[in-house]
Amino acid sequence: MSAESDLTTGPLEYRSHEDRMTILGFWIFLGAEIALFSTLFATYAVMFGRTAKAPSPAELFELPMVLIMTFLLLTSSFTCGIAIHEMRRGSLKGLLTWLAVTLLLGLGFLGFEIYEFVHYAHEGATLPSSAFWSSFFVLTGTHGLHVLLGISWASLLIVQLRRRGLTQVTSRKMFVVGLYWHFLDVIWIFIFTSVYLIGMVV
Amino acid sequence: MLDFLLNEFLVTGDPLIYGAMVSMVLVSIAIVYVLTYFKKWGYLWREWLTTVDHKKIGIMYIIAAIAMLFRGGVDALLMRTQLTLPGMEFLNSQHYNEIFTTHGTIMIIFMAMPFLIGLMNFVVPLQIGARDVAFPFLNAVSFWSFAIGALLFNLSFVIGGSPDAGWTNYAPMAGPNLNPGPNINYYLIGLQISGIGTLATGINFLATILKMRAPGMTLMRMPIFTWSSLITSLIITFAFPILTVALALMTIDRIFGSQFFTLTGDGMPMMWANLFWLWGHPEVYIVILPAFGIFSEVISTFARKQLFGYKAMVWSMVIIAGLSFVVWVHHFFTMGAGAGVNSFFSITTMLISVPTGVKIFNWLGTMYKGKIRFDTPMLWALGFIPCFVLGGVTGVMLAMAAADYQYHNTYFLVAHFHNVLIAGTVFGCFAGLTFWYPKMFGHKMNETLGKISFWFFLIGFNVCFLPMYFLGFAGMPRRTYSIEPEWMPLNVVSSVGAVLMAVGFAVFVYNIYYSFRYSPRETQGDAWDGRALEWATTTPVPFYNFATVPKVEGPEAYWLMKQKGKTTYDKNNLEPIHMPSDSGVPFIMMAFMFVAGFGLVWEWMIVAIAGLIGVLACMFIRSFDYDHGFHVSVEEIKETEEKARREEK
Amino acid sequence: MKYRWGKYVALLAAALLLMIGSGCSDMTVLDPKGPVGESQRDLIVFSIIMMLFIVAVVMVALTYILVKFRERPDRGDKDYDPDHEGNTKLEIIWTVVPLIIVTALSVPTVITIFQLEEPPESSSDKEPLVVHATAADWKWFFSYPEQDIETVNYLHIPTDRAIEFRLSSADSMASLWIPALGGQKYNMAGMETKLYLQADEAGTYQGRNSNFTGTGFAEQTFDVHAEPAEEFESWVEETQQNAPELTQSEYDKLLAPGLLEEMEFSSTHLEYVDHGEMDGSDYLIERHQEAFEELPHLEGGRGVGDE
């Protein structure tokens, strides 16, 4: 079903028309995800300050923990980039190693996020506490859920890579997961600045 | 347990609903019986439930949409009956509230959109000379998620009770404080499930149109319906995530106790109205732009002229799409956002009338110096122009915020949006269906019956909705289940119109049956002397659409091919065609989604989690599925084509 | 056969026209009784004239084209130009003219929008009368803080003086609308909106909630008695003297979802709660949450529930 012809050179994941289309489709999907997160950010901004009787964010947010989370996720984005680089070099082993590092860092991030949520709950800030805390938990929780989905998805890919090696299809899948992972990193940067930093100052 | 069944689970106590239950059960038994008796289960599974063919998916969308049009239409008739006379005791207020809510929701979400998406599905790949959409598997997922969402939503009628807060579902009335229970959950979950499918469709068609056009078809050579589908897909991709979030937030409010739109915990109910219309206004253009595309195709075909001002048509759609995201406040000028805000949104809203006006005049320009034939599709398009202009100018009146304070929430508004949505979208769907009907089913719809149904529907439509403008001026609020005596005369007129429309619809449906039995079969692919590529292939369309991929040398590709005597079948240049395999996974995955949705509606978390696990398992299976489809051999193509083209010669 | 059909169709059409004729006599919005409604009426009439012009242009052009360019046996290819693809001059005209029309409509619209945010000029010599209008499912409370009285489901206002409605809601979002006096605005929980209206003519006008609020929505109406200032003052005095006080427990009881008779009190609920402030938004929910689990089903037309 090709209106454009298949290539024999260039990155593996870009060679067939179908794969190029899938990658474009995924970019469009990321566009939709941006709209989704924008809505969540807008809701958070509107609900800011509506804390009712619950504690205010400035009382609970702690810079060190958030910095660790940021560090973990940013590093994972970097290692994910290295993994893709290894894939382009044709090294399955390098790819798998760096992908595993990426996922471990992602898991670390999730662990801290869960710890953070539990900690806030102990301090009296839970989902039903107030409009502000609802929007906080849903915004960061949606990001966390995306990270979890990304980890599960990449784990399935590891199995497929080990079984099939680097083919056009597996490398395209890997590339798409990479895009997704970097995207989550970008979203986190916005959460870090507009939720945590602003929340600590105001 | 029995107590729960009778008092909460099943809706009891109303003869209308008992009637509906009995008829639902009888219809289901009848369907199962017929399928078993004729041994059609395998056929149904192989040919329809597991298909990834865009043509079959399109047809399934359209069939479901017509069924939903029937359901929404019955709702409308019930409402008109209740409103005909003051003090009617036909429906009580609760029942009336449920019915106008389901009417609105079904007509927009489960009728207008799927009808148009169905037409897009069938037509767009053919128009761009492609063999399927970019992601056929995802397309099947889209369809089944729509079907499951619609099923869940309609189930509320007999199980648990229908949503009753209007199709806008405004908080706080629809929130957990003032409206606990499964009703509103049906709305939230039903729309969420089908909305995900719509989003996937948007992404799918963007990729399809951007990447799968036949060689030579530049963007500015695309048929105008494809253009309208492209822009619609773009709006879907950026508007539907907003709905997804809004629905999710209210669901979390209702099921997990968060405080987004609540009266407690410093919640902000008005945020719902903003989010809803941030999606809702673009949604209006999602259901009108494809209809514009259909009218453009139909008018150009039956005036037998090239479309007038093609570039202006394209750019006006782009501008409408852009403006559609910056007008949402006009749905609640009366919220007291302040004079500056209201002025801004008044002006942006009025500006939309400029590109829309350009389109109207370009359609007139298309017919100027044409040779106009009055076949049924053209009648719908011609009926559309004056009725839609009326809806458009009343839209401008509503956009004037200061005056809107008097129109808002009245029958003036009801009349306006029916004037644009019926004259625009419904006429568009009917025009599109009758226009592409021969391509879909191999025979035209009967012209006489088509004209009878058109005139009944057109006259009934105007008799029904014109009086409503005056009812608005007389102070009749929308959504009231009971009228004042002084509003009676106009309401009687309006109800008469509704009956005429119902007759028109009934004739339309009868026409489907009649044409199936008696219409002459099409012997060649080009039923109307068409202009775009969908007419270039044979009827019925082979599953691979085109034997050889057409080369496009200018706008109106098929018109040019006809002048040069070319076809899409080049016997000497055939190559094996790669096609995707059918899959049962989309259907099964969405069946699990139904379980999950039903569990969430009733807040039975175990059921919901079980359903979600099923959905994830299906995704898992799909991820490990390395089936890349199959190749159609040259011999098979030859055989199919010779058979289909034999009679042409 | 054809003739008989024709007769019925003509009869039906005549009956419908008669109905439309009798229905048009009563269009409150186009016959306002105060300056706010009048400015809106003027805007509406102006826009209707402009819009009828556009509709007429399209209809004439459409009819002309359909008649002239329809396919007919004797026409052949005369005037048929299949390659005619556009006309830049015409396209510019039909872009610019609508732009001019939109501008012509925008200017008075924006002016009126800003005007309506202020009390009407015709009574600028007097201070507006402040009335808090609070909606609750499915009734209206009108509190007069200066007079220290409160009414339920009806209100009195003086003529020729601006009324400053301060709108809020105890639960669902409602919309206060008195079509004879002017346009509406929303009543929302936890926030206050302001609406200026004024009656120039004495009389009793229909007011209602126009925004859907559920079961009792159709019954959520009230009467507005507009009367000269002296009569209004004497009504106020009479109410102050004869009506009972509104205690908090009485008010809490009245808030429960349901329909109410007309009532009057010699004090206001504002002493206990102002639903227009953020802390007031959960006042009703804290007292009546359970009442919303089982709502009454109202049968029949307006007023039935009052019995």
Short mmCIF file of N, CA and C in Angstrom, two decimals, chain B residues 31 144 170 174 261 363 548 558 560 568:
data_model
loop_
_atom_site.label_atom_id
_atom_site.label_comp_id
_atom_site.label_asym_id
_atom_site.label_seq_id
_atom_site.Cartn_x
_atom_site.Cartn_y
_atom_site.Cartn_z
N ILE B 31 -32.96 -11.00 16.26
CA ILE B 31 -31.66 -10.95 15.58
C ILE B 31 -30.92 -12.28 15.75
N TRP B 144 -15.33 0.30 17.03
CA TRP B 144 -15.93 -0.48 18.13
C TRP B 144 -16.00 0.32 19.40
N TYR B 170 -23.97 20.33 32.86
CA TYR B 170 -23.33 21.36 33.67
C TYR B 170 -23.17 20.96 35.13
N ALA B 174 -24.78 18.34 37.74
CA ALA B 174 -24.46 16.97 37.36
C ALA B 174 -23.39 16.36 38.25
N PHE B 261 -15.36 20.12 40.37
CA PHE B 261 -16.55 20.88 39.99
C PHE B 261 -17.61 20.84 41.08
N TRP B 363 -20.61 28.57 -3.29
CA TRP B 363 -21.52 27.54 -3.80
C TRP B 363 -22.45 28.13 -4.86
N THR B 548 -4.55 -0.48 -10.06
CA THR B 548 -3.29 0.24 -10.14
C THR B 548 -3.50 1.61 -9.51
N TYR B 558 -10.42 12.49 -11.54
CA TYR B 558 -11.15 11.55 -12.39
C TYR B 558 -11.72 12.27 -13.61
N LEU B 560 -10.35 14.63 -15.23
CA LEU B 560 -9.25 14.67 -16.20
C LEU B 560 -9.04 13.31 -16.85
N THR B 568 -8.30 3.30 -13.96
CA THR B 568 -7.39 2.92 -12.87
C THR B 568 -6.99 1.47 -12.99
#
